[in-house]
Amino acid sequence: MNPLLQQFIQEGRDLLQGSAESLMALERDPQDVESLVKLFRAVHTLKGNSGFFDFPAMTQVLHAAEDVLDEVRSGSMPFTNELADIQLEVLDLVSMQLDEVEQNKGILSDQYTSFSQALVRRLRILRDPEAADATNFEASQTDKLDDFVEPEALLRCPEEIRMDAFREAARGQTLLWVTYEPDEGAFYQKEDPFGRMRAIPGVLWGTFEERFPWVDLDTMDCYHCNLDFHALVAGSEFDVLDYFRESIDYVRYGQVSPLFLIRPEGEENGGPLFEDFSAEAFLALERGDWEGLRASVQTVLELSASTLWVSSVLRWLLVVLEEMPDAHVLQETLLMAVHTHELPPIRDVAIRPGSRPVAPAEVTPPISDEDEACVHALLDAQREILGLPDGVEWIDGRLRATVASIRGCHKVAGRSVEGLDEALAAALAVHSATPLSHWLQDAIEHPRRALTQEVQQVSTRPVEPEDLLEDAYPRPVVLTDGPSRGQSPPIPLPASTSTPAPIREPIAPAPVQEESRVVKKADEPVTVKVLKVEQTKVDRLMNLIGELVVAKNSLPYLAGRAENLYGVRELGREIKAEFSVINRIAEEMQDAIMQVRMMPVSFVFQRFPRLVRDISRQMSKEVVLSLEGEETQADKNVIEAMADPLMHAIRNSLDHGFEPPDERERLGKSREGHLLIRAHSESDRVTIEVIDDGRGIDVQRIRDKAREKGLVDEQTLERMTDDEALQLVFLPGLSTAKTITSVSGRGVGMDVVRSTLAQFGGGVHLSSELGKGTRLRLSLPLSMAVNHVMIVESNAQIFGIPMEAIVETVRVPQDRVQGIKDQHTTVLRGKIIPLVSLNSLLALDKPQVLNEEGEIAVLVVWLGTEQVGLIVDSFRDVMDVILKPLPGELGSIPCYAGSALLGDGSVLMVLNPSQLF
Amino acid sequence: MPIVYKKQRAVLKESVAMEVAEDLFAWLQKNPKGSIDLANCTHLHTAVLQVLVALRPAIAIWPKDEALRAWLHPVLSASKP
């Protein structure tokens, strides 16, 4: 299992444990604000963490729980025992999900999905008593949908696309209407809402409009997002939720009934052709002659102008015949439309909210006034149809169709259909509509309530095509009555600040409780293999060990004093022997404590594949990501500090670095770009490089821009090397438009990257070759590193040099030093090594001291890939020190890596050879 | 470049980046009768799209990319509200 997931599971367990305790405390004292806040935070964190993984069932239920807690926290909802019960169930469920994730190595099956959905529903009911009144959240969702779905917007969608959507729906896909109202500052977060909408998995079509009209076009801010987006998506709401998990607060969605898509368009014009056709078609429909019907529809379509409204109806009829051969009512309705030139109002309320296809123990909602009116209208229409003359051949089909419609209406309205079948039988027997007319008349005048069970049975059985007509209406409820029913207020969007709902004792539907009760046995043993310790405790331990390391270094001094000052050589030797033991233990302790704080960079790297995939898809670019050195370890703080700047760098590369595939091909590059993220540690630093093979950066443009913006004066600019000029990108305010498209968006960001890193004592360096690619190198110090340093003496002072930088130490006789121009060099093993005196580098005006044999002490160090000989006075021993960065202004002197405290209490300055020259 | 300005026409190509918005906006302010050629455009950043929605320049050529066209046409072909 990957470490990130492991951490999530561990943390999740702790949070659950803590939450359960807070809940208990709250049950004892509902006013306990501290526990409430703790609980809220825990649930919030859990939700956030779960969002990193593909566990929508977990995230959703936690989100709902968080919403409820938020209301409690804001005081708009009381903390009741029932709420505590549900919250505990949520915790149990999540705990079980975590167990499963752990067992299945990161995969969450859908065995708990129905539980979590039921819990989500109960939480929503709890939160909105109005919805509880309705005992169904979907009912209020309908109203909510009415609030935001503008069906007209969907009808701008071209007919072919609507037909495609209809086909998808007929094959069992859920159609969703997704509305995304991005944050005004979205562009600054590198968000492209349009791109995001277009890339929704399963998106069929979409549209957009301005949120507010632009008042004054002259002063319009192009980078202030004022567009709202809608999209028609064929897919599950889980996928949509998952896709938008980072901006879920700006997204709403609802389910679209496929019937709503059927809206014929075109010129209103008919003719005898259609009259003849419809009579013939009804006959075919009655006989069940689908082939014949299809053929005649096809013929008429070929004969008539495609722009006619009627043609559009016929096209729809064809689609329906093809996709829903059993939806006779619908087919008949469409045929009727050809005849009457209008489509009955099946479409008016056709957008239904995000209900799940098979919702556990769904309880039917009350019918709204508006819906009631529709039902009435429909029933009236049926009465009219029944009132038509009886003597036609297709009377039986018509009767059956009418009965189907009546039955549907009654189901929706929650009324009894008792006696309807008998009436139909009677009507069929005499080939007359009269018995049915009587029944209907009676039913309209004396509506009877249906039994609860019947309605539930209806609503839980799988949707059949025939039901689609009925499904165009919100599900009915049977429990409420009287004038109190009706429109419920919209459910507040998750996490939005909503008007507090009036507090009422929520009515939880009994069947839901039965099914969703999730009980985790309390006696199941929990094995803890990992101990979680507060970071402060680790820090304290680390400081103590640091002191021990320093203290132990005083032993050799002590031994020296025993020998030289007090003349007890034996004691000196014994102290040295003891020292070596203590030294070994201290080293191991140091190593152990560092291990505790160390984390692999893969902790941060793990998010990148997904990030790269998402962004590159959004930008329609092809990018292959490779990660190197994921196992490189660094201190926890360092790893965390690196996450954001890295993310930024990657976005930049994807956004501006890589050319679109076609352009790459033209340039003779491979279609897909290569993004390499490489980590390695280098003495006291961790370095992470982000390397792309994109278009690179045009240094000249940066120079021009810097001049134009007056960020750097002309002379300095002239003196700058290309490399230095490139680093100007990190200046705040070097805004871009076309200039630095290849680096950064609007100049927001790169300076933030640098300042973030600087906070942690890190640095960033950019190199680029135009047309070839860009490399961004982030380096951060390890906050505490045990360094092996060699101590050297120069000008009667001691300095430390990190062992990693040292190649070798040699004594070179003076006569082997040759001068090449001003430069002293020597030849070591056939290689010319330039020699530089440390005193001169440190601006000390003293010659280096030679030893008795007249040899100079040369410390050969790495300088990048070159070797350089550093002339010092003499070598001392190698020592472990804890390198601390220099404080304040001193920290900006690059030639020192830091300082360390020695055993005798003196301070050792540790040089950074790479910055010395 | 994803955008080329001709005398009275701005030609947008491929995926048009956010930074173009400011530029295009200025150009359209200067050339109120300027029209837009989207033939080879595959994507517009929202900021660019927003400029088109706000200023409603004439779209001389619609994108060949069917999906993009289906999004843009119903909104941008309507006359300015």
PDB file of N, CA, C and O in Angstrom, chain A residues 470-521:
ATOM      1  N   GLU A 470     -44.355   8.637 -16.423  1.00  0.00           N
ATOM      2  CA  GLU A 470     -44.701   8.968 -15.049  1.00  0.00           C
ATOM      3  C   GLU A 470     -43.518   9.611 -14.353  1.00  0.00           C
ATOM      4  O   GLU A 470     -43.658  10.485 -13.533  1.00  0.00           O
ATOM      5  N   ASP A 471     -42.357   9.132 -14.752  1.00  0.00           N
ATOM      6  CA  ASP A 471     -41.167   9.644 -14.094  1.00  0.00           C
ATOM      7  C   ASP A 471     -40.924  11.110 -14.370  1.00  0.00           C
ATOM      8  O   ASP A 471     -40.081  11.729 -13.756  1.00  0.00           O
ATOM      9  N   ALA A 472     -41.623  11.591 -15.348  1.00  0.00           N
ATOM     10  CA  ALA A 472     -41.462  13.002 -15.636  1.00  0.00           C
ATOM     11  C   ALA A 472     -41.978  13.856 -14.486  1.00  0.00           C
ATOM     12  O   ALA A 472     -41.741  15.032 -14.442  1.00  0.00           O
ATOM     13  N   TYR A 473     -42.630  13.216 -13.552  1.00  0.00           N
ATOM     14  CA  TYR A 473     -43.187  13.969 -12.438  1.00  0.00           C
ATOM     15  C   TYR A 473     -42.486  13.576 -11.161  1.00  0.00           C
ATOM     16  O   TYR A 473     -42.046  12.463 -10.995  1.00  0.00           O
ATOM     17  N   PRO A 474     -42.406  14.494 -10.251  1.00  0.00           N
ATOM     18  CA  PRO A 474     -41.796  14.160  -8.976  1.00  0.00           C
ATOM     19  C   PRO A 474     -42.605  13.072  -8.294  1.00  0.00           C
ATOM     20  O   PRO A 474     -43.818  12.979  -8.484  1.00  0.00           O
ATOM     21  N   ARG A 475     -41.924  12.308  -7.524  1.00  0.00           N
ATOM     22  CA  ARG A 475     -42.605  11.227  -6.834  1.00  0.00           C
ATOM     23  C   ARG A 475     -43.556  11.777  -5.776  1.00  0.00           C
ATOM     24  O   ARG A 475     -43.275  12.767  -5.128  1.00  0.00           O
ATOM     25  N   PRO A 476     -44.657  11.100  -5.608  1.00  0.00           N
ATOM     26  CA  PRO A 476     -45.663  11.596  -4.678  1.00  0.00           C
ATOM     27  C   PRO A 476     -45.394  11.127  -3.248  1.00  0.00           C
ATOM     28  O   PRO A 476     -44.623  10.204  -3.029  1.00  0.00           O
ATOM     29  N   VAL A 477     -46.040  11.754  -2.352  1.00  0.00           N
ATOM     30  CA  VAL A 477     -45.987  11.269  -0.987  1.00  0.00           C
ATOM     31  C   VAL A 477     -47.414  11.055  -0.520  1.00  0.00           C
ATOM     32  O   VAL A 477     -48.344  11.629  -1.046  1.00  0.00           O
ATOM     33  N   VAL A 478     -47.556  10.221   0.466  1.00  0.00           N
ATOM     34  CA  VAL A 478     -48.909   9.910   0.887  1.00  0.00           C
ATOM     35  C   VAL A 478     -49.114  10.256   2.334  1.00  0.00           C
ATOM     36  O   VAL A 478     -50.194  10.139   2.863  1.00  0.00           O
ATOM     37  N   LEU A 479     -48.053  10.673   2.980  1.00  0.00           N
ATOM     38  CA  LEU A 479     -48.171  10.842   4.416  1.00  0.00           C
ATOM     39  C   LEU A 479     -48.727  12.205   4.791  1.00  0.00           C
ATOM     40  O   LEU A 479     -49.340  12.377   5.819  1.00  0.00           O
ATOM     41  N   THR A 480     -48.502  13.176   3.943  1.00  0.00           N
ATOM     42  CA  THR A 480     -48.939  14.511   4.328  1.00  0.00           C
ATOM     43  C   THR A 480     -50.243  14.832   3.621  1.00  0.00           C
ATOM     44  O   THR A 480     -50.624  14.211   2.648  1.00  0.00           O
ATOM     45  N   ASP A 481     -50.858  15.811   4.128  1.00  0.00           N
ATOM     46  CA  ASP A 481     -52.140  16.163   3.562  1.00  0.00           C
ATOM     47  C   ASP A 481     -52.397  17.639   3.850  1.00  0.00           C
ATOM     48  O   ASP A 481     -51.671  18.269   4.593  1.00  0.00           O
ATOM     49  N   GLY A 482     -53.455  18.158   3.265  1.00  0.00           N
ATOM     50  CA  GLY A 482     -53.897  19.494   3.616  1.00  0.00           C
ATOM     51  C   GLY A 482     -53.043  20.578   3.014  1.00  0.00           C
ATOM     52  O   GLY A 482     -52.132  20.321   2.233  1.00  0.00           O
ATOM     53  N   PRO A 483     -53.340  21.793   3.355  1.00  0.00           N
ATOM     54  CA  PRO A 483     -52.718  22.936   2.705  1.00  0.00           C
ATOM     55  C   PRO A 483     -51.249  23.119   3.085  1.00  0.00           C
ATOM     56  O   PRO A 483     -50.552  23.874   2.448  1.00  0.00           O
ATOM     57  N   SER A 484     -50.795  22.424   4.120  1.00  0.00           N
ATOM     58  CA  SER A 484     -49.415  22.646   4.547  1.00  0.00           C
ATOM     59  C   SER A 484     -48.415  22.098   3.534  1.00  0.00           C
ATOM     60  O   SER A 484     -47.281  22.516   3.483  1.00  0.00           O
ATOM     61  N   ARG A 485     -48.838  21.140   2.752  1.00  0.00           N
ATOM     62  CA  ARG A 485     -47.886  20.626   1.779  1.00  0.00           C
ATOM     63  C   ARG A 485     -47.671  21.639   0.665  1.00  0.00           C
ATOM     64  O   ARG A 485     -48.416  22.606   0.559  1.00  0.00           O
ATOM     65  N   GLY A 486     -46.730  21.380  -0.096  1.00  0.00           N
ATOM     66  CA  GLY A 486     -46.490  22.339  -1.159  1.00  0.00           C
ATOM     67  C   GLY A 486     -45.011  22.562  -1.295  1.00  0.00           C
ATOM     68  O   GLY A 486     -44.207  21.704  -0.966  1.00  0.00           O
ATOM     69  N   GLN A 487     -44.674  23.732  -1.771  1.00  0.00           N
ATOM     70  CA  GLN A 487     -43.273  23.926  -2.096  1.00  0.00           C
ATOM     71  C   GLN A 487     -42.415  24.012  -0.849  1.00  0.00           C
ATOM     72  O   GLN A 487     -42.699  24.743   0.077  1.00  0.00           O
ATOM     73  N   SER A 488     -41.369  23.254  -0.875  1.00  0.00           N
ATOM     74  CA  SER A 488     -40.403  23.364   0.204  1.00  0.00           C
ATOM     75  C   SER A 488     -39.347  24.333  -0.262  1.00  0.00           C
ATOM     76  O   SER A 488     -39.109  24.471  -1.441  1.00  0.00           O
ATOM     77  N   PRO A 489     -38.717  24.984   0.676  1.00  0.00           N
ATOM     78  CA  PRO A 489     -37.646  25.903   0.265  1.00  0.00           C
ATOM     79  C   PRO A 489     -36.479  25.101  -0.265  1.00  0.00           C
ATOM     80  O   PRO A 489     -36.316  23.944   0.094  1.00  0.00           O
ATOM     81  N   PRO A 490     -35.687  25.722  -1.096  1.00  0.00           N
ATOM     82  CA  PRO A 490     -34.563  24.973  -1.663  1.00  0.00           C
ATOM     83  C   PRO A 490     -33.605  24.528  -0.565  1.00  0.00           C
ATOM     84  O   PRO A 490     -33.383  25.250   0.401  1.00  0.00           O
ATOM     85  N   ILE A 491     -33.039  23.383  -0.786  1.00  0.00           N
ATOM     86  CA  ILE A 491     -32.016  22.921   0.151  1.00  0.00           C
ATOM     87  C   ILE A 491     -30.794  23.774  -0.048  1.00  0.00           C
ATOM     88  O   ILE A 491     -30.401  24.043  -1.171  1.00  0.00           O
ATOM     89  N   PRO A 492     -30.217  24.236   1.026  1.00  0.00           N
ATOM     90  CA  PRO A 492     -29.023  25.062   0.845  1.00  0.00           C
ATOM     91  C   PRO A 492     -27.931  24.230   0.192  1.00  0.00           C
ATOM     92  O   PRO A 492     -27.822  23.038   0.451  1.00  0.00           O
ATOM     93  N   LEU A 493     -27.137  24.890  -0.606  1.00  0.00           N
ATOM     94  CA  LEU A 493     -26.036  24.174  -1.238  1.00  0.00           C
ATOM     95  C   LEU A 493     -25.042  23.792  -0.166  1.00  0.00           C
ATOM     96  O   LEU A 493     -24.900  24.484   0.815  1.00  0.00           O
ATOM     97  N   PRO A 494     -24.334  22.704  -0.406  1.00  0.00           N
ATOM     98  CA  PRO A 494     -23.339  22.315   0.583  1.00  0.00           C
ATOM     99  C   PRO A 494     -22.359  23.443   0.804  1.00  0.00           C
ATOM    100  O   PRO A 494     -21.945  24.095  -0.143  1.00  0.00           O
ATOM    101  N   ALA A 495     -22.054  23.637   2.061  1.00  0.00           N
ATOM    102  CA  ALA A 495     -21.035  24.599   2.454  1.00  0.00           C
ATOM    103  C   ALA A 495     -21.359  26.044   2.133  1.00  0.00           C
ATOM    104  O   ALA A 495     -20.567  26.918   2.356  1.00  0.00           O
ATOM    105  N   SER A 496     -22.522  26.306   1.586  1.00  0.00           N
ATOM    106  CA  SER A 496     -22.839  27.706   1.363  1.00  0.00           C
ATOM    107  C   SER A 496     -23.502  28.216   2.635  1.00  0.00           C
ATOM    108  O   SER A 496     -24.090  27.476   3.390  1.00  0.00           O
ATOM    109  N   THR A 497     -23.393  29.485   2.832  1.00  0.00           N
ATOM    110  CA  THR A 497     -24.043  30.006   4.012  1.00  0.00           C
ATOM    111  C   THR A 497     -25.511  30.151   3.682  1.00  0.00           C
ATOM    112  O   THR A 497     -25.901  30.836   2.767  1.00  0.00           O
ATOM    113  N   SER A 498     -26.288  29.481   4.420  1.00  0.00           N
ATOM    114  CA  SER A 498     -27.685  29.444   4.071  1.00  0.00           C
ATOM    115  C   SER A 498     -28.489  30.081   5.184  1.00  0.00           C
ATOM    116  O   SER A 498     -28.028  30.224   6.306  1.00  0.00           O
ATOM    117  N   THR A 499     -29.665  30.448   4.863  1.00  0.00           N
ATOM    118  CA  THR A 499     -30.536  30.976   5.891  1.00  0.00           C
ATOM    119  C   THR A 499     -30.913  29.820   6.800  1.00  0.00           C
ATOM    120  O   THR A 499     -31.244  28.745   6.333  1.00  0.00           O
ATOM    121  N   PRO A 500     -30.830  30.049   8.062  1.00  0.00           N
ATOM    122  CA  PRO A 500     -31.104  28.951   8.983  1.00  0.00           C
ATOM    123  C   PRO A 500     -32.534  28.457   8.805  1.00  0.00           C
ATOM    124  O   PRO A 500     -33.467  29.245   8.717  1.00  0.00           O
ATOM    125  N   ALA A 501     -32.645  27.180   8.736  1.00  0.00           N
ATOM    126  CA  ALA A 501     -33.972  26.607   8.578  1.00  0.00           C
ATOM    127  C   ALA A 501     -34.654  26.610   9.931  1.00  0.00           C
ATOM    128  O   ALA A 501     -34.001  26.472  10.959  1.00  0.00           O
ATOM    129  N   PRO A 502     -35.956  26.781   9.931  1.00  0.00           N
ATOM    130  CA  PRO A 502     -36.665  26.739  11.199  1.00  0.00           C
ATOM    131  C   PRO A 502     -36.451  25.378  11.866  1.00  0.00           C
ATOM    132  O   PRO A 502     -36.364  24.362  11.194  1.00  0.00           O
ATOM    133  N   ILE A 503     -36.323  25.420  13.162  1.00  0.00           N
ATOM    134  CA  ILE A 503     -36.008  24.182  13.848  1.00  0.00           C
ATOM    135  C   ILE A 503     -37.284  23.441  14.211  1.00  0.00           C
ATOM    136  O   ILE A 503     -38.171  23.958  14.871  1.00  0.00           O
ATOM    137  N   ARG A 504     -37.333  22.285  13.767  1.00  0.00           N
ATOM    138  CA  ARG A 504     -38.457  21.430  14.094  1.00  0.00           C
ATOM    139  C   ARG A 504     -37.950  20.049  14.406  1.00  0.00           C
ATOM    140  O   ARG A 504     -36.850  19.696  14.009  1.00  0.00           O
ATOM    141  N   GLU A 505     -38.714  19.310  15.079  1.00  0.00           N
ATOM    142  CA  GLU A 505     -38.303  17.934  15.339  1.00  0.00           C
ATOM    143  C   GLU A 505     -38.414  17.176  14.028  1.00  0.00           C
ATOM    144  O   GLU A 505     -39.489  17.042  13.456  1.00  0.00           O
ATOM    145  N   PRO A 506     -37.305  16.741  13.504  1.00  0.00           N
ATOM    146  CA  PRO A 506     -37.380  16.089  12.193  1.00  0.00           C
ATOM    147  C   PRO A 506     -38.059  14.725  12.275  1.00  0.00           C
ATOM    148  O   PRO A 506     -37.927  14.018  13.265  1.00  0.00           O
ATOM    149  N   ILE A 507     -38.775  14.433  11.244  1.00  0.00           N
ATOM    150  CA  ILE A 507     -39.426  13.131  11.191  1.00  0.00           C
ATOM    151  C   ILE A 507     -38.571  12.238  10.320  1.00  0.00           C
ATOM    152  O   ILE A 507     -38.463  12.455   9.126  1.00  0.00           O
ATOM    153  N   ALA A 508     -37.955  11.291  10.918  1.00  0.00           N
ATOM    154  CA  ALA A 508     -37.122  10.394  10.107  1.00  0.00           C
ATOM    155  C   ALA A 508     -37.980   9.254   9.598  1.00  0.00           C
ATOM    156  O   ALA A 508     -38.716   8.648  10.350  1.00  0.00           O
ATOM    157  N   PRO A 509     -37.885   9.006   8.325  1.00  0.00           N
ATOM    158  CA  PRO A 509     -38.693   7.933   7.767  1.00  0.00           C
ATOM    159  C   PRO A 509     -38.241   6.573   8.287  1.00  0.00           C
ATOM    160  O   PRO A 509     -37.060   6.256   8.250  1.00  0.00           O
ATOM    161  N   ALA A 510     -39.170   5.802   8.770  1.00  0.00           N
ATOM    162  CA  ALA A 510     -38.840   4.546   9.421  1.00  0.00           C
ATOM    163  C   ALA A 510     -38.066   3.565   8.533  1.00  0.00           C
ATOM    164  O   ALA A 510     -37.054   3.040   8.969  1.00  0.00           O
ATOM    165  N   PRO A 511     -38.494   3.350   7.313  1.00  0.00           N
ATOM    166  CA  PRO A 511     -37.807   2.331   6.525  1.00  0.00           C
ATOM    167  C   PRO A 511     -36.348   2.681   6.268  1.00  0.00           C
ATOM    168  O   PRO A 511     -35.496   1.814   6.220  1.00  0.00           O
ATOM    169  N   VAL A 512     -36.076   3.954   6.142  1.00  0.00           N
ATOM    170  CA  VAL A 512     -34.699   4.372   5.905  1.00  0.00           C
ATOM    171  C   VAL A 512     -33.830   3.945   7.077  1.00  0.00           C
ATOM    172  O   VAL A 512     -32.758   3.410   6.936  1.00  0.00           O
ATOM    173  N   GLN A 513     -34.362   4.182   8.267  1.00  0.00           N
ATOM    174  CA  GLN A 513     -33.582   3.824   9.450  1.00  0.00           C
ATOM    175  C   GLN A 513     -33.256   2.343   9.456  1.00  0.00           C
ATOM    176  O   GLN A 513     -32.140   1.957   9.748  1.00  0.00           O
ATOM    177  N   GLU A 514     -34.237   1.562   9.136  1.00  0.00           N
ATOM    178  CA  GLU A 514     -34.019   0.129   9.168  1.00  0.00           C
ATOM    179  C   GLU A 514     -32.849  -0.274   8.275  1.00  0.00           C
ATOM    180  O   GLU A 514     -31.991  -1.036   8.665  1.00  0.00           O
ATOM    181  N   GLU A 515     -32.842   0.300   7.101  1.00  0.00           N
ATOM    182  CA  GLU A 515     -31.850  -0.184   6.139  1.00  0.00           C
ATOM    183  C   GLU A 515     -30.470   0.370   6.348  1.00  0.00           C
ATOM    184  O   GLU A 515     -29.489  -0.238   6.001  1.00  0.00           O
ATOM    185  N   SER A 516     -30.459   1.577   6.884  1.00  0.00           N
ATOM    186  CA  SER A 516     -29.164   2.215   6.876  1.00  0.00           C
ATOM    187  C   SER A 516     -28.437   2.068   8.199  1.00  0.00           C
ATOM    188  O   SER A 516     -27.353   2.588   8.365  1.00  0.00           O
ATOM    189  N   ARG A 517     -29.045   1.383   9.123  1.00  0.00           N
ATOM    190  CA  ARG A 517     -28.381   1.247  10.411  1.00  0.00           C
ATOM    191  C   ARG A 517     -27.058   0.526  10.218  1.00  0.00           C
ATOM    192  O   ARG A 517     -27.004  -0.616   9.767  1.00  0.00           O
ATOM    193  N   VAL A 518     -26.009   1.227  10.516  1.00  0.00           N
ATOM    194  CA  VAL A 518     -24.699   0.623  10.333  1.00  0.00           C
ATOM    195  C   VAL A 518     -24.123   0.433  11.715  1.00  0.00           C
ATOM    196  O   VAL A 518     -23.906   1.386  12.434  1.00  0.00           O
ATOM    197  N   VAL A 519     -23.912  -0.775  12.096  1.00  0.00           N
ATOM    198  CA  VAL A 519     -23.417  -0.992  13.442  1.00  0.00           C
ATOM    199  C   VAL A 519     -22.063  -1.665  13.389  1.00  0.00           C
ATOM    200  O   VAL A 519     -21.870  -2.660  12.705  1.00  0.00           O
ATOM    201  N   LYS A 520     -21.142  -1.094  14.085  1.00  0.00           N
ATOM    202  CA  LYS A 520     -19.840  -1.713  14.158  1.00  0.00           C
ATOM    203  C   LYS A 520     -19.692  -2.292  15.548  1.00  0.00           C
ATOM    204  O   LYS A 520     -19.983  -1.639  16.542  1.00  0.00           O
ATOM    205  N   LYS A 521     -19.271  -3.502  15.587  1.00  0.00           N
ATOM    206  CA  LYS A 521     -19.170  -4.127  16.897  1.00  0.00           C
ATOM    207  C   LYS A 521     -18.080  -3.445  17.705  1.00  0.00           C
ATOM    208  O   LYS A 521     -16.962  -3.262  17.258  1.00  0.00           O
TER     209      LYS A 521
END
